[in-house]
N, CA, C and O atoms as a DFTB+ gen file, in Angstrom:
288 C
 N C O
     1  1      11.478     -18.965      -2.645
     2  2      10.001     -18.579      -2.897
     3  2       9.356     -18.686      -1.427
     4  3       8.598     -17.808      -1.012
     5  1       9.699     -19.801      -0.674
     6  2       8.929     -19.857       0.485
     7  2       9.191     -18.798       1.605
     8  3       8.341     -18.389       2.396
     9  1      10.599     -18.391       1.544
    10  2      11.015     -17.212       2.459
    11  2      10.218     -16.085       2.050
    12  3       9.687     -15.439       2.953
    13  1      10.024     -15.706       0.780
    14  2       9.318     -14.570       0.330
    15  2       7.921     -14.518       0.886
    16  3       7.429     -13.494       1.358
    17  1       7.247     -15.800       0.796
    18  2       5.875     -15.956       1.259
    19  2       5.667     -15.547       2.756
    20  3       4.754     -14.832       3.170
    21  1       6.634     -16.101       3.478
    22  2       6.579     -16.006       5.028
    23  2       6.858     -14.511       5.184
    24  3       6.073     -13.911       5.917
    25  1       7.814     -13.830       4.635
    26  2       7.943     -12.419       4.865
    27  2       6.754     -11.693       4.611
    28  3       6.369     -10.874       5.447
    29  1       6.056     -11.908       3.453
    30  2       4.885     -11.163       3.037
    31  2       3.724     -11.496       4.056
    32  3       2.931     -10.593       4.326
    33  1       3.583     -12.690       4.614
    34  2       2.515     -13.027       5.444
    35  2       2.789     -12.453       6.775
    36  3       1.793     -12.194       7.452
    37  1       3.974     -12.199       7.290
    38  2       4.415     -11.506       8.554
    39  2       4.147      -9.991       8.416
    40  3       3.638      -9.378       9.354
    41  1       4.507      -9.329       7.171
    42  2       4.250      -8.025       6.825
    43  2       2.827      -7.641       7.002
    44  3       2.420      -6.696       7.677
    45  1       2.045      -8.571       6.248
    46  2       0.601      -8.220       6.175
    47  2      -0.129      -8.430       7.654
    48  3      -1.139      -7.807       7.982
    49  1       0.487      -9.329       8.425
    50  2      -0.131      -9.588       9.756
    51  2       0.250      -8.358      10.645
    52  3      -0.623      -7.839      11.341
    53  1       1.522      -7.883      10.640
    54  2       1.832      -6.596      11.380
    55  2       0.977      -5.397      10.855
    56  3       0.445      -4.620      11.648
    57  1       0.863      -5.270       9.548
    58  2       0.198      -4.042       9.098
    59  2      -1.367      -4.284       9.537
    60  3      -2.030      -3.298       9.858
    61  1      -1.916      -5.497       9.550
    62  2      -3.276      -5.599       9.997
    63  2      -3.448      -5.275      11.578
    64  3      -4.453      -4.700      11.997
    65  1      -2.428      -5.675      12.387
    66  2      -2.428      -5.415      13.725
    67  2      -2.372      -3.835      14.025
    68  3      -3.022      -3.317      14.933
    69  1      -1.604      -3.201      13.242
    70  2      -1.413      -1.703      13.389
    71  2      -2.809      -1.039      13.071
    72  3      -3.327      -0.149      13.745
    73  1      -3.329      -1.614      11.940
    74  2      -4.544      -0.916      11.606
    75  2      -5.701      -1.104      12.576
    76  3      -6.493      -0.184      12.783
    77  1      -5.807      -2.319      13.188
    78  2      -6.917      -2.630      13.925
    79  2      -6.733      -1.911      15.264
    80  3      -7.755      -1.625      15.888
    81  1      -5.554      -1.594      15.762
    82  2      -5.393      -1.016      17.046
    83  2      -5.512       0.521      16.922
    84  3      -5.411       1.227      17.925
    85  1      -5.713       1.004      15.776
    86  2      -5.853       2.511      15.588
    87  2      -7.259       2.652      15.082
    88  3      -7.371       2.645      13.857
    89  1      -8.408       2.785      15.831
    90  2      -9.688       2.910      15.539
    91  2     -10.206       4.278      15.838
    92  3     -11.376       4.534      15.553
    93  1      -9.444       5.173      16.383
    94  2     -10.046       6.401      16.885
    95  2     -10.234       7.426      15.641
    96  3      -9.728       7.137      14.556
    97  1     -10.924       8.555      15.802
    98  2     -11.069       9.551      14.750
    99  2      -9.908      10.577      14.935
   100  3      -9.557      11.041      16.020
   101  1      -9.406      10.841      13.814
   102  2      -8.218      11.831      13.849
   103  2      -8.548      13.019      12.851
   104  3      -9.136      12.783      11.795
   105  1      -8.180      14.222      13.184
   106  2      -8.337      15.331      12.274
   107  2      -7.399      15.354      11.262
   108  3      -6.229      15.090      11.538
   109  1      -7.747      15.644      10.065
   110  2      -6.766      15.595       8.856
   111  2      -6.836      16.967       8.174
   112  3      -7.887      17.416       7.718
   113  1      -5.666      17.605       8.130
   114  2      -5.559      18.855       7.373
   115  2      -4.783      18.664       6.050
   116  3      -3.607      18.301       6.050
   117  1      -5.468      18.915       4.944
   118  2      -4.805      18.732       3.590
   119  2      -5.027      19.956       2.833
   120  3      -6.082      20.199       2.247
   121  1      -3.905      20.799       2.860
   122  2      -3.906      22.092       2.242
   123  2      -5.099      22.879       2.860
   124  3      -5.057      23.289       4.020
   125  1      -6.231      23.084       1.983
   126  2      -7.317      23.956       2.443
   127  2      -8.426      23.139       3.051
   128  3      -9.406      23.729       3.506
   129  1      -8.351      21.890       3.093
   130  2      -9.350      21.081       3.510
   131  2      -9.088      20.650       4.916
   132  3      -7.942      20.378       5.276
   133  1     -10.211      20.572       5.798
   134  2     -10.025      20.070       7.117
   135  2     -11.278      19.154       7.242
   136  3     -12.449      19.470       7.032
   137  1     -10.831      18.088       7.586
   138  2     -11.837      16.927       8.052
   139  2     -11.453      15.906       8.979
   140  3     -10.288      15.835       9.368
   141  1     -12.394      15.060       9.389
   142  2     -12.041      14.116      10.456
   143  2     -12.321      12.615       9.792
   144  3     -13.347      12.428       9.138
   145  1     -11.493      11.717       9.970
   146  2     -11.747      10.452       9.566
   147  2     -11.108       9.358      10.626
   148  3     -10.392       9.699      11.567
   149  1     -11.432       8.148      10.366
   150  2     -10.947       7.097      11.190
   151  2      -9.545       6.805      10.920
   152  3      -9.224       6.830       9.732
   153  1      -8.659       6.536      11.766
   154  2      -7.272       6.262      11.724
   155  2      -7.080       5.018      10.774
   156  3      -6.144       4.883       9.986
   157  1      -8.085       4.154      10.970
   158  2      -8.007       2.934      10.054
   159  2      -7.831       3.266       8.724
   160  3      -6.940       2.756       8.044
   161  1      -8.739       4.214       8.235
   162  2      -8.778       4.488       6.782
   163  2      -7.596       5.234       6.401
   164  3      -7.028       5.059       5.323
   165  1      -7.204       6.113       7.330
   166  2      -5.948       6.987       7.149
   167  2      -4.723       6.170       7.025
   168  3      -3.810       6.616       6.331
   169  1      -4.584       4.958       7.647
   170  2      -3.361       4.178       7.483
   171  2      -3.652       3.251       6.408
   172  3      -2.752       3.091       5.584
   173  1      -4.844       2.545       6.238
   174  2      -5.061       1.559       5.390
   175  2      -4.967       1.854       3.854
   176  3      -4.312       1.229       3.021
   177  1      -5.827       3.029       3.654
   178  2      -5.874       3.563       2.258
   179  2      -4.471       3.803       1.598
   180  3      -4.215       3.220       0.545
   181  1      -3.567       4.630       2.170
   182  2      -2.201       4.713       1.553
   183  2      -1.422       3.328       1.446
   184  3      -0.645       3.108       0.516
   185  1      -1.665       2.466       2.397
   186  2      -1.049       1.157       2.235
   187  2      -1.478       0.357       1.262
   188  3      -0.642      -0.369       0.723
   189  1      -2.751       0.314       0.863
   190  2      -3.395      -0.302      -0.134
   191  2      -2.990       0.337      -1.556
   192  3      -2.727      -0.364      -2.534
   193  1      -2.972       1.551      -1.562
   194  2      -2.323       2.200      -2.801
   195  2      -0.931       1.787      -3.039
   196  3      -0.566       1.534      -4.187
   197  1      -0.107       1.699      -2.015
   198  2       1.301       1.368      -2.090
   199  2       1.260      -0.173      -2.590
   200  3       2.017      -0.467      -3.515
   201  1       0.529      -1.052      -2.108
   202  2       0.652      -2.464      -2.686
   203  2       0.230      -2.415      -4.060
   204  3       0.857      -3.101      -4.866
   205  1      -0.796      -1.667      -4.478
   206  2      -1.296      -1.710      -5.783
   207  2      -0.209      -1.239      -6.711
   208  3       0.086      -1.895      -7.710
   209  1       0.428      -0.045      -6.380
   210  2       1.364       0.650      -7.199
   211  2       2.628      -0.353      -7.318
   212  3       3.182      -0.599      -8.389
   213  1       2.977      -0.853      -6.170
   214  2       4.109      -1.802      -6.236
   215  2       3.863      -3.033      -7.153
   216  3       4.772      -3.451      -7.870
   217  1       2.718      -3.572      -7.132
   218  2       2.424      -4.679      -8.094
   219  2       2.304      -4.264      -9.495
   220  3       2.712      -5.038     -10.361
   221  1       1.765      -3.076      -9.841
   222  2       1.781      -2.544     -11.264
   223  2       3.195      -2.375     -11.696
   224  3       3.549      -2.800     -12.796
   225  1       4.044      -1.760     -10.868
   226  2       5.459      -1.530     -11.301
   227  2       6.133      -2.801     -11.480
   228  3       6.888      -2.981     -12.435
   229  1       5.891      -3.718     -10.584
   230  2       6.658      -4.993     -10.761
   231  2       6.172      -5.793     -12.073
   232  3       6.984      -6.436     -12.738
   233  1       4.870      -5.726     -12.398
   234  2       4.434      -6.188     -13.637
   235  2       5.053      -5.450     -14.841
   236  3       5.404      -6.092     -15.831
   237  1       5.187      -4.164     -14.773
   238  2       5.705      -3.398     -15.812
   239  2       7.213      -3.764     -16.073
   240  3       7.636      -3.904     -17.221
   241  1       7.994      -3.912     -14.977
   242  2       9.345      -4.184     -15.109
   243  2       9.548      -5.654     -15.486
   244  3      10.561      -5.912     -16.136
   245  1       8.763      -6.592     -15.182
   246  2       8.741      -7.918     -15.567
   247  2       8.520      -8.069     -17.083
   248  3       9.179      -8.819     -17.804
   249  1       7.516      -7.269     -17.479
   250  2       6.941      -7.305     -18.802
   251  2       8.204      -6.740     -19.745
   252  3       8.599      -7.368     -20.728
   253  1       8.705      -5.639     -19.369
   254  2       9.951      -5.021     -20.132
   255  2      11.036      -5.801     -20.205
   256  3      11.769      -5.745     -21.192
   257  1      11.285      -6.655     -19.138
   258  2      12.379      -7.642     -19.139
   259  2      12.288      -8.735     -20.162
   260  3      13.230      -9.135     -20.847
   261  1      10.972      -9.205     -20.196
   262  2      10.612     -10.313     -21.241
   263  2      10.757      -9.809     -22.578
   264  3      11.279     -10.496     -23.456
   265  1      10.297      -8.577     -22.797
   266  2      10.318      -7.905     -24.135
   267  2      11.786      -7.841     -24.598
   268  3      11.999      -8.130     -25.775
   269  1      12.872      -7.480     -23.773
   270  2      14.080      -7.355     -24.094
   271  2      14.702      -8.648     -24.490
   272  3      15.421      -8.729     -25.486
   273  1      14.432      -9.658     -23.719
   274  2      14.901     -10.962     -23.972
   275  2      14.455     -11.511     -25.392
   276  3      15.215     -12.136     -26.132
   277  1      13.313     -11.246     -25.648
   278  2      12.814     -11.769     -26.998
   279  2      13.338     -10.971     -28.127
   280  3      13.483     -11.555     -29.201
   281  1      13.619      -9.809     -28.041
   282  2      14.164      -9.032     -28.986
   283  2      15.753      -9.152     -29.162
   284  3      16.317      -8.916     -30.230
   285  1      16.315      -9.493     -28.153
   286  2      17.744      -9.633     -28.126
   287  2      18.305     -10.920     -28.330
   288  3      19.527     -11.071     -28.312
């Protein structure tokens, strides 16, 4: 458990460093939309979505595993 916590802290620290160093405005082309936004948002937003999605999926798999153990 401690190794997992250390790895998570290191990954969060690296992600934070990357986000903070990319503060410039970048053009974004998404199909027919063209707009500009800060690179911080462009990097952090998908990262946050990935963390939330990973957490939800982990909870779903953990819940389904407990359900199988109870019925079996």
